[in-house]
JSON list of C-alpha atoms in Angstrom, two decimals:
[
{"chain": "A", "resi": 25, "resn": "MET", "atom": "CA", "xyz": [-4.90, 26.62, -198.31]},
{"chain": "A", "resi": 26, "resn": "PRO", "atom": "CA", "xyz": [-4.02, 28.97, -195.44]},
{"chain": "A", "resi": 27, "resn": "GLN", "atom": "CA", "xyz": [-6.67, 31.56, -194.40]},
{"chain": "A", "resi": 28, "resn": "TYR", "atom": "CA", "xyz": [-5.50, 35.17, -194.22]},
{"chain": "A", "resi": 29, "resn": "GLU", "atom": "CA", "xyz": [-7.43, 37.56, -191.94]},
{"chain": "A", "resi": 30, "resn": "LEU", "atom": "CA", "xyz": [-7.46, 41.24, -192.71]},
{"chain": "A", "resi": 31, "resn": "ASN", "atom": "CA", "xyz": [-6.63, 43.57, -189.86]},
{"chain": "A", "resi": 32, "resn": "PHE", "atom": "CA", "xyz": [-7.26, 47.29, -189.44]},
{"chain": "A", "resi": 33, "resn": "GLN", "atom": "CA", "xyz": [-3.97, 48.25, -191.10]},
{"chain": "A", "resi": 34, "resn": "ASP", "atom": "CA", "xyz": [-4.92, 46.23, -194.17]},
{"chain": "A", "resi": 35, "resn": "TYR", "atom": "CA", "xyz": [-8.23, 48.10, -194.47]},
{"chain": "A", "resi": 36, "resn": "LEU", "atom": "CA", "xyz": [-6.43, 51.44, -194.20]},
{"chain": "A", "resi": 37, "resn": "ARG", "atom": "CA", "xyz": [-3.98, 50.39, -196.89]},
{"chain": "A", "resi": 38, "resn": "ILE", "atom": "CA", "xyz": [-6.87, 49.40, -199.21]},
{"chain": "A", "resi": 39, "resn": "LEU", "atom": "CA", "xyz": [-8.65, 52.71, -198.55]},
{"chain": "A", "resi": 40, "resn": "ARG", "atom": "CA", "xyz": [-5.45, 54.69, -199.28]},
{"chain": "A", "resi": 41, "resn": "LYS", "atom": "CA", "xyz": [-4.80, 52.72, -202.42]},
{"chain": "A", "resi": 42, "resn": "ARG", "atom": "CA", "xyz": [-8.42, 53.14, -203.72]},
{"chain": "A", "resi": 43, "resn": "ARG", "atom": "CA", "xyz": [-9.03, 56.65, -202.32]},
{"chain": "A", "resi": 44, "resn": "PHE", "atom": "CA", "xyz": [-9.41, 58.21, -205.78]},
{"chain": "A", "resi": 45, "resn": "VAL", "atom": "CA", "xyz": [-12.15, 55.73, -206.76]},
{"chain": "A", "resi": 46, "resn": "ILE", "atom": "CA", "xyz": [-13.96, 56.16, -203.42]},
{"chain": "A", "resi": 47, "resn": "ILE", "atom": "CA", "xyz": [-13.82, 59.99, -203.43]},
{"chain": "A", "resi": 48, "resn": "SER", "atom": "CA", "xyz": [-14.84, 60.10, -207.10]},
{"chain": "A", "resi": 49, "resn": "SER", "atom": "CA", "xyz": [-17.84, 57.85, -206.42]},
{"chain": "A", "resi": 50, "resn": "ILE", "atom": "CA", "xyz": [-19.00, 59.99, -203.49]},
{"chain": "A", "resi": 51, "resn": "ILE", "atom": "CA", "xyz": [-18.63, 63.24, -205.48]},
{"chain": "A", "resi": 52, "resn": "LEU", "atom": "CA", "xyz": [-20.44, 61.70, -208.47]},
{"chain": "A", "resi": 53, "resn": "ALA", "atom": "CA", "xyz": [-23.32, 60.49, -206.23]},
{"chain": "A", "resi": 54, "resn": "VAL", "atom": "CA", "xyz": [-23.67, 63.96, -204.63]},
{"chain": "A", "resi": 55, "resn": "LEU", "atom": "CA", "xyz": [-23.65, 65.69, -208.04]},
{"chain": "A", "resi": 56, "resn": "ILE", "atom": "CA", "xyz": [-26.29, 63.32, -209.43]},
{"chain": "A", "resi": 57, "resn": "ALA", "atom": "CA", "xyz": [-28.47, 63.91, -206.35]},
{"chain": "A", "resi": 58, "resn": "ILE", "atom": "CA", "xyz": [-28.14, 67.72, -206.68]},
{"chain": "A", "resi": 59, "resn": "PHE", "atom": "CA", "xyz": [-28.85, 67.60, -210.44]},
{"chain": "A", "resi": 60, "resn": "TYR", "atom": "CA", "xyz": [-31.90, 65.34, -209.95]},
{"chain": "A", "resi": 61, "resn": "THR", "atom": "CA", "xyz": [-33.25, 67.56, -207.16]},
{"chain": "A", "resi": 62, "resn": "ARG", "atom": "CA", "xyz": [-32.89, 70.67, -209.33]},
{"chain": "A", "resi": 63, "resn": "LEU", "atom": "CA", "xyz": [-34.82, 68.99, -212.14]},
{"chain": "A", "resi": 64, "resn": "GLN", "atom": "CA", "xyz": [-37.79, 68.20, -209.90]},
{"chain": "A", "resi": 65, "resn": "PRO", "atom": "CA", "xyz": [-40.52, 70.88, -210.02]},
{"chain": "A", "resi": 66, "resn": "THR", "atom": "CA", "xyz": [-41.38, 72.62, -206.78]},
{"chain": "A", "resi": 67, "resn": "ILE", "atom": "CA", "xyz": [-44.81, 71.49, -205.60]},
{"chain": "A", "resi": 68, "resn": "PHE", "atom": "CA", "xyz": [-46.97, 74.00, -203.73]},
{"chain": "A", "resi": 69, "resn": "GLN", "atom": "CA", "xyz": [-50.01, 73.27, -201.63]},
{"chain": "A", "resi": 70, "resn": "THR", "atom": "CA", "xyz": [-52.73, 75.49, -200.28]},
{"chain": "A", "resi": 71, "resn": "SER", "atom": "CA", "xyz": [-55.81, 74.69, -198.26]},
{"chain": "A", "resi": 72, "resn": "VAL", "atom": "CA", "xyz": [-59.12, 76.28, -197.40]},
{"chain": "A", "resi": 73, "resn": "THR", "atom": "CA", "xyz": [-61.40, 75.14, -194.59]},
{"chain": "A", "resi": 74, "resn": "VAL", "atom": "CA", "xyz": [-65.17, 75.30, -194.89]},
{"chain": "A", "resi": 75, "resn": "MET", "atom": "CA", "xyz": [-67.79, 74.59, -192.25]},
{"chain": "A", "resi": 76, "resn": "TYR", "atom": "CA", "xyz": [-70.73, 72.38, -193.12]},
{"chain": "A", "resi": 77, "resn": "GLU", "atom": "CA", "xyz": [-73.92, 73.02, -191.23]},
{"chain": "A", "resi": 78, "resn": "GLU", "atom": "CA", "xyz": [-76.68, 70.48, -191.75]},
{"chain": "A", "resi": 79, "resn": "ARG", "atom": "CA", "xyz": [-80.15, 71.95, -191.66]},
{"chain": "A", "resi": 80, "resn": "LYS", "atom": "CA", "xyz": [-82.89, 69.41, -191.98]},
{"chain": "A", "resi": 81, "resn": "THR", "atom": "CA", "xyz": [-85.82, 70.45, -194.09]},
{"chain": "A", "resi": 82, "resn": "VAL", "atom": "CA", "xyz": [-89.37, 69.33, -193.41]},
{"chain": "A", "resi": 83, "resn": "LEU", "atom": "CA", "xyz": [-89.15, 66.86, -196.30]},
{"chain": "A", "resi": 84, "resn": "ALA", "atom": "CA", "xyz": [-85.89, 65.42, -194.97]},
{"chain": "A", "resi": 85, "resn": "ALA", "atom": "CA", "xyz": [-87.43, 65.03, -191.52]},
{"chain": "A", "resi": 86, "resn": "LEU", "atom": "CA", "xyz": [-90.50, 63.34, -193.00]},
{"chain": "A", "resi": 87, "resn": "THR", "atom": "CA", "xyz": [-88.56, 60.96, -195.24]},
{"chain": "A", "resi": 88, "resn": "GLU", "atom": "CA", "xyz": [-85.67, 60.17, -192.87]},
{"chain": "A", "resi": 89, "resn": "SER", "atom": "CA", "xyz": [-87.72, 57.56, -191.02]},
{"chain": "A", "resi": 90, "resn": "PHE", "atom": "CA", "xyz": [-87.99, 55.49, -194.24]},
{"chain": "A", "resi": 91, "resn": "TYR", "atom": "CA", "xyz": [-84.24, 54.92, -194.45]},
{"chain": "A", "resi": 92, "resn": "TRP", "atom": "CA", "xyz": [-82.55, 52.19, -192.44]},
{"chain": "A", "resi": 93, "resn": "ARG", "atom": "CA", "xyz": [-79.13, 53.78, -192.37]},
{"chain": "A", "resi": 94, "resn": "ARG", "atom": "CA", "xyz": [-78.11, 57.33, -193.14]},
{"chain": "A", "resi": 95, "resn": "GLY", "atom": "CA", "xyz": [-74.62, 58.07, -194.43]},
{"chain": "A", "resi": 96, "resn": "ASP", "atom": "CA", "xyz": [-72.28, 60.60, -192.89]},
{"chain": "A", "resi": 97, "resn": "PRO", "atom": "CA", "xyz": [-73.23, 64.00, -194.38]},
{"chain": "A", "resi": 98, "resn": "LEU", "atom": "CA", "xyz": [-69.60, 65.16, -194.28]},
{"chain": "A", "resi": 99, "resn": "ASP", "atom": "CA", "xyz": [-68.54, 62.21, -196.45]},
{"chain": "A", "resi": 100, "resn": "THR", "atom": "CA", "xyz": [-71.21, 63.25, -198.94]},
{"chain": "A", "resi": 101, "resn": "GLU", "atom": "CA", "xyz": [-69.99, 66.85, -198.93]},
{"chain": "A", "resi": 102, "resn": "VAL", "atom": "CA", "xyz": [-66.39, 65.71, -199.52]},
{"chain": "A", "resi": 103, "resn": "LYS", "atom": "CA", "xyz": [-67.59, 63.82, -202.61]},
{"chain": "A", "resi": 104, "resn": "VAL", "atom": "CA", "xyz": [-69.56, 66.87, -203.77]},
{"chain": "A", "resi": 105, "resn": "ILE", "atom": "CA", "xyz": [-66.44, 69.08, -203.45]},
{"chain": "A", "resi": 106, "resn": "GLN", "atom": "CA", "xyz": [-64.47, 66.60, -205.58]},
{"chain": "A", "resi": 107, "resn": "SER", "atom": "CA", "xyz": [-67.28, 66.24, -208.12]},
{"chain": "A", "resi": 108, "resn": "ARG", "atom": "CA", "xyz": [-67.25, 67.21, -211.78]},
{"chain": "A", "resi": 109, "resn": "THR", "atom": "CA", "xyz": [-69.99, 69.80, -211.18]},
{"chain": "A", "resi": 110, "resn": "VAL", "atom": "CA", "xyz": [-67.91, 71.75, -208.64]},
{"chain": "A", "resi": 111, "resn": "ALA", "atom": "CA", "xyz": [-64.73, 71.44, -210.75]},
{"chain": "A", "resi": 112, "resn": "GLU", "atom": "CA", "xyz": [-66.63, 72.77, -213.78]},
{"chain": "A", "resi": 113, "resn": "GLY", "atom": "CA", "xyz": [-68.02, 75.65, -211.71]},
{"chain": "A", "resi": 114, "resn": "ALA", "atom": "CA", "xyz": [-64.50, 76.49, -210.48]},
{"chain": "A", "resi": 115, "resn": "ALA", "atom": "CA", "xyz": [-63.11, 76.38, -214.04]},
{"chain": "A", "resi": 116, "resn": "LYS", "atom": "CA", "xyz": [-65.81, 78.80, -215.20]},
{"chain": "A", "resi": 117, "resn": "LYS", "atom": "CA", "xyz": [-65.09, 81.18, -212.32]},
{"chain": "A", "resi": 118, "resn": "ILE", "atom": "CA", "xyz": [-61.36, 81.28, -213.13]},
{"chain": "A", "resi": 119, "resn": "GLY", "atom": "CA", "xyz": [-62.13, 81.75, -216.82]},
{"chain": "A", "resi": 120, "resn": "LEU", "atom": "CA", "xyz": [-60.63, 78.47, -218.03]},
{"chain": "A", "resi": 121, "resn": "ILE", "atom": "CA", "xyz": [-63.96, 77.50, -219.62]},
{"chain": "A", "resi": 122, "resn": "ASN", "atom": "CA", "xyz": [-66.04, 79.82, -221.76]},
{"chain": "A", "resi": 123, "resn": "GLY", "atom": "CA", "xyz": [-68.59, 79.60, -224.56]},
{"chain": "A", "resi": 124, "resn": "LYS", "atom": "CA", "xyz": [-65.88, 78.91, -227.15]},
{"chain": "A", "resi": 125, "resn": "SER", "atom": "CA", "xyz": [-64.41, 75.89, -225.34]},
{"chain": "A", "resi": 126, "resn": "THR", "atom": "CA", "xyz": [-64.87, 72.54, -227.07]},
{"chain": "A", "resi": 127, "resn": "SER", "atom": "CA", "xyz": [-66.16, 69.53, -225.15]},
{"chain": "A", "resi": 128, "resn": "ASP", "atom": "CA", "xyz": [-62.69, 67.90, -225.30]},
{"chain": "A", "resi": 129, "resn": "GLU", "atom": "CA", "xyz": [-61.08, 71.06, -223.88]},
{"chain": "A", "resi": 130, "resn": "ILE", "atom": "CA", "xyz": [-63.73, 71.24, -221.16]},
{"chain": "A", "resi": 131, "resn": "ASP", "atom": "CA", "xyz": [-63.19, 67.58, -220.21]},
{"chain": "A", "resi": 132, "resn": "LYS", "atom": "CA", "xyz": [-59.41, 68.08, -220.06]},
{"chain": "A", "resi": 133, "resn": "ILE", "atom": "CA", "xyz": [-59.68, 71.24, -217.93]},
{"chain": "A", "resi": 134, "resn": "ILE", "atom": "CA", "xyz": [-62.20, 69.67, -215.54]},
{"chain": "A", "resi": 135, "resn": "SER", "atom": "CA", "xyz": [-60.07, 66.53, -215.22]},
{"chain": "A", "resi": 136, "resn": "ASP", "atom": "CA", "xyz": [-57.00, 68.70, -214.51]},
{"chain": "A", "resi": 137, "resn": "ILE", "atom": "CA", "xyz": [-58.83, 70.66, -211.81]},
{"chain": "A", "resi": 138, "resn": "GLN", "atom": "CA", "xyz": [-60.20, 67.48, -210.24]},
{"chain": "A", "resi": 139, "resn": "GLY", "atom": "CA", "xyz": [-56.63, 66.14, -210.13]},
{"chain": "A", "resi": 140, "resn": "THR", "atom": "CA", "xyz": [-55.53, 69.31, -208.33]},
{"chain": "A", "resi": 141, "resn": "ILE", "atom": "CA", "xyz": [-58.27, 69.22, -205.68]},
{"chain": "A", "resi": 142, "resn": "SER", "atom": "CA", "xyz": [-58.63, 66.92, -202.71]},
{"chain": "A", "resi": 143, "resn": "ALA", "atom": "CA", "xyz": [-60.90, 67.25, -199.69]},
{"chain": "A", "resi": 144, "resn": "GLU", "atom": "CA", "xyz": [-60.94, 65.68, -196.26]},
{"chain": "A", "resi": 145, "resn": "LYS", "atom": "CA", "xyz": [-63.14, 66.02, -193.22]},
{"chain": "A", "resi": 146, "resn": "ILE", "atom": "CA", "xyz": [-61.44, 67.17, -190.04]},
{"chain": "A", "resi": 147, "resn": "THR", "atom": "CA", "xyz": [-62.00, 64.56, -187.35]},
{"chain": "A", "resi": 148, "resn": "ASN", "atom": "CA", "xyz": [-64.60, 65.30, -184.66]},
{"chain": "A", "resi": 149, "resn": "THR", "atom": "CA", "xyz": [-65.68, 68.57, -186.30]},
{"chain": "A", "resi": 150, "resn": "ASN", "atom": "CA", "xyz": [-68.10, 69.68, -188.99]},
{"chain": "A", "resi": 151, "resn": "LEU", "atom": "CA", "xyz": [-65.21, 71.21, -190.97]},
{"chain": "A", "resi": 152, "resn": "ILE", "atom": "CA", "xyz": [-63.92, 70.13, -194.36]},
{"chain": "A", "resi": 153, "resn": "ARG", "atom": "CA", "xyz": [-60.44, 70.98, -195.59]},
{"chain": "A", "resi": 154, "resn": "ILE", "atom": "CA", "xyz": [-60.12, 71.62, -199.33]},
{"chain": "A", "resi": 155, "resn": "ILE", "atom": "CA", "xyz": [-56.53, 71.13, -200.51]},
{"chain": "A", "resi": 156, "resn": "THR", "atom": "CA", "xyz": [-55.12, 72.14, -203.89]},
{"chain": "A", "resi": 157, "resn": "THR", "atom": "CA", "xyz": [-51.69, 71.03, -205.07]},
{"chain": "A", "resi": 158, "resn": "GLY", "atom": "CA", "xyz": [-49.62, 72.13, -208.06]},
{"chain": "A", "resi": 159, "resn": "ASP", "atom": "CA", "xyz": [-46.46, 73.75, -209.36]},
{"chain": "A", "resi": 160, "resn": "ASN", "atom": "CA", "xyz": [-47.95, 77.26, -209.73]},
{"chain": "A", "resi": 161, "resn": "PRO", "atom": "CA", "xyz": [-48.87, 78.92, -206.40]},
{"chain": "A", "resi": 162, "resn": "ASP", "atom": "CA", "xyz": [-51.08, 81.61, -207.98]},
{"chain": "A", "resi": 163, "resn": "ARG", "atom": "CA", "xyz": [-53.02, 79.06, -210.00]},
{"chain": "A", "resi": 164, "resn": "ILE", "atom": "CA", "xyz": [-53.69, 76.69, -207.09]},
{"chain": "A", "resi": 165, "resn": "THR", "atom": "CA", "xyz": [-54.78, 79.62, -204.89]},
{"chain": "A", "resi": 166, "resn": "LYS", "atom": "CA", "xyz": [-57.27, 80.70, -207.57]},
{"chain": "A", "resi": 167, "resn": "ILE", "atom": "CA", "xyz": [-58.50, 77.11, -207.95]},
{"chain": "A", "resi": 168, "resn": "ALA", "atom": "CA", "xyz": [-58.94, 76.75, -204.15]},
{"chain": "A", "resi": 169, "resn": "ASN", "atom": "CA", "xyz": [-60.96, 79.97, -203.88]},
{"chain": "A", "resi": 170, "resn": "ALA", "atom": "CA", "xyz": [-63.02, 79.21, -207.01]},
{"chain": "A", "resi": 171, "resn": "THR", "atom": "CA", "xyz": [-63.72, 75.68, -205.71]},
{"chain": "A", "resi": 172, "resn": "VAL", "atom": "CA", "xyz": [-65.08, 77.07, -202.44]},
{"chain": "A", "resi": 173, "resn": "GLU", "atom": "CA", "xyz": [-67.31, 79.51, -204.34]},
{"chain": "A", "resi": 174, "resn": "ALA", "atom": "CA", "xyz": [-68.52, 76.79, -206.72]},
{"chain": "A", "resi": 175, "resn": "TYR", "atom": "CA", "xyz": [-69.18, 74.43, -203.79]},
{"chain": "A", "resi": 176, "resn": "ILE", "atom": "CA", "xyz": [-71.22, 77.07, -201.94]},
{"chain": "A", "resi": 177, "resn": "GLU", "atom": "CA", "xyz": [-73.27, 77.74, -205.10]},
{"chain": "A", "resi": 178, "resn": "GLU", "atom": "CA", "xyz": [-73.82, 74.01, -205.64]},
{"chain": "A", "resi": 179, "resn": "ASN", "atom": "CA", "xyz": [-74.92, 73.69, -202.01]},
{"chain": "A", "resi": 180, "resn": "LEU", "atom": "CA", "xyz": [-77.37, 76.59, -202.42]},
{"chain": "A", "resi": 181, "resn": "ASN", "atom": "CA", "xyz": [-78.74, 75.03, -205.64]},
{"chain": "A", "resi": 182, "resn": "ARG", "atom": "CA", "xyz": [-79.33, 71.74, -203.83]},
{"chain": "A", "resi": 183, "resn": "LYS", "atom": "CA", "xyz": [-81.08, 73.59, -200.98]},
{"chain": "A", "resi": 184, "resn": "ARG", "atom": "CA", "xyz": [-83.28, 75.46, -203.48]},
{"chain": "A", "resi": 185, "resn": "LYS", "atom": "CA", "xyz": [-84.22, 72.19, -205.19]},
{"chain": "A", "resi": 186, "resn": "GLU", "atom": "CA", "xyz": [-84.99, 70.65, -201.82]},
{"chain": "A", "resi": 187, "resn": "ALA", "atom": "CA", "xyz": [-87.10, 73.69, -200.82]},
{"chain": "A", "resi": 188, "resn": "LYS", "atom": "CA", "xyz": [-88.96, 73.43, -204.15]},
{"chain": "A", "resi": 189, "resn": "LYS", "atom": "CA", "xyz": [-89.70, 69.76, -203.49]},
{"chain": "A", "resi": 190, "resn": "VAL", "atom": "CA", "xyz": [-90.94, 70.63, -199.99]},
{"chain": "A", "resi": 191, "resn": "ARG", "atom": "CA", "xyz": [-93.21, 73.34, -201.41]},
{"chain": "A", "resi": 192, "resn": "GLU", "atom": "CA", "xyz": [-94.58, 70.98, -204.07]},
{"chain": "A", "resi": 193, "resn": "PHE", "atom": "CA", "xyz": [-95.09, 68.27, -201.44]},
{"chain": "A", "resi": 194, "resn": "ILE", "atom": "CA", "xyz": [-96.98, 70.69, -199.17]},
{"chain": "A", "resi": 195, "resn": "GLN", "atom": "CA", "xyz": [-99.10, 71.97, -202.08]},
{"chain": "A", "resi": 196, "resn": "GLU", "atom": "CA", "xyz": [-99.98, 68.39, -203.06]},
{"chain": "A", "resi": 197, "resn": "ARG", "atom": "CA", "xyz": [-100.91, 67.57, -199.47]},
{"chain": "A", "resi": 198, "resn": "LEU", "atom": "CA", "xyz": [-102.99, 70.75, -199.18]},
{"chain": "A", "resi": 199, "resn": "ALA", "atom": "CA", "xyz": [-104.86, 69.90, -202.40]},
{"chain": "A", "resi": 200, "resn": "THR", "atom": "CA", "xyz": [-105.51, 66.36, -201.13]},
{"chain": "A", "resi": 201, "resn": "VAL", "atom": "CA", "xyz": [-106.66, 67.62, -197.71]},
{"chain": "A", "resi": 202, "resn": "GLU", "atom": "CA", "xyz": [-108.93, 70.25, -199.33]},
{"chain": "A", "resi": 203, "resn": "LYS", "atom": "CA", "xyz": [-110.48, 67.57, -201.54]},
{"chain": "A", "resi": 204, "resn": "GLU", "atom": "CA", "xyz": [-110.98, 65.25, -198.55]},
{"chain": "A", "resi": 205, "resn": "LEU", "atom": "CA", "xyz": [-112.43, 68.14, -196.54]},
{"chain": "A", "resi": 206, "resn": "GLY", "atom": "CA", "xyz": [-114.82, 68.99, -199.41]},
{"chain": "A", "resi": 207, "resn": "ASN", "atom": "CA", "xyz": [-115.94, 65.35, -199.59]},
{"chain": "A", "resi": 208, "resn": "ALA", "atom": "CA", "xyz": [-116.46, 65.27, -195.82]},
{"chain": "A", "resi": 209, "resn": "GLU", "atom": "CA", "xyz": [-118.52, 68.48, -195.97]},
{"chain": "A", "resi": 210, "resn": "GLU", "atom": "CA", "xyz": [-120.65, 67.04, -198.78]},
{"chain": "A", "resi": 211, "resn": "LYS", "atom": "CA", "xyz": [-121.25, 63.86, -196.77]},
{"chain": "A", "resi": 212, "resn": "LEU", "atom": "CA", "xyz": [-122.12, 65.91, -193.68]},
{"chain": "A", "resi": 213, "resn": "LYS", "atom": "CA", "xyz": [-124.52, 68.10, -195.69]},
{"chain": "A", "resi": 214, "resn": "SER", "atom": "CA", "xyz": [-126.27, 65.10, -197.25]},
{"chain": "A", "resi": 215, "resn": "PHE", "atom": "CA", "xyz": [-126.42, 63.43, -193.83]},
{"chain": "A", "resi": 216, "resn": "LYS", "atom": "CA", "xyz": [-128.05, 66.53, -192.31]},
{"chain": "A", "resi": 217, "resn": "GLU", "atom": "CA", "xyz": [-130.55, 66.69, -195.20]},
{"chain": "A", "resi": 218, "resn": "LYS", "atom": "CA", "xyz": [-131.51, 63.06, -194.66]},
{"chain": "A", "resi": 219, "resn": "GLU", "atom": "CA", "xyz": [-131.89, 63.60, -190.94]},
{"chain": "A", "resi": 220, "resn": "SER", "atom": "CA", "xyz": [-134.03, 66.73, -191.38]},
{"chain": "A", "resi": 221, "resn": "GLY", "atom": "CA", "xyz": [-136.15, 64.97, -194.04]},
{"chain": "A", "resi": 222, "resn": "ALA", "atom": "CA", "xyz": [-136.68, 61.97, -191.78]},
{"chain": "A", "resi": 223, "resn": "ALA", "atom": "CA", "xyz": [-137.82, 64.22, -188.94]}
]
């Protein structure tokens, strides 16, 4: 069977003959792409940057030597920002959660906010970027601002708890030292009495 090779003229003839099918396919593909793009919701993103400053308390300085390896504090703060506690605080600040909300509603709202929020540390800095994403720019801006406020409050609460622990630790140590000092004074007094009696 003889082989027939197509030349350039043959390709042009095929294109001319099938031009309606080709042009229709291109137009249809463009229309589908435009229609699909219009159906997609517009996604907005906003971000807020916070600075984390680590201040070691007396208790932290005393207990740090007992740990073999300390984690990166910024990684911890990123997890705190993405936590349920901060999301719940943000929801309360925006007014999405109130006293009438059921536990199922609260769980759904918190889960929704957690899905909106992400956080990342900025390399070689002590800054954390909080990013909120969604289809409503006003809503994600409110969530971003409320998240920062809730995170700051959570941070202050943790510092207060830490300060309370330090105070309790110091009070316990003072009580122990006072008791030991009282015992030492008693021993010294009885020692002096024995010495003066022996003389």
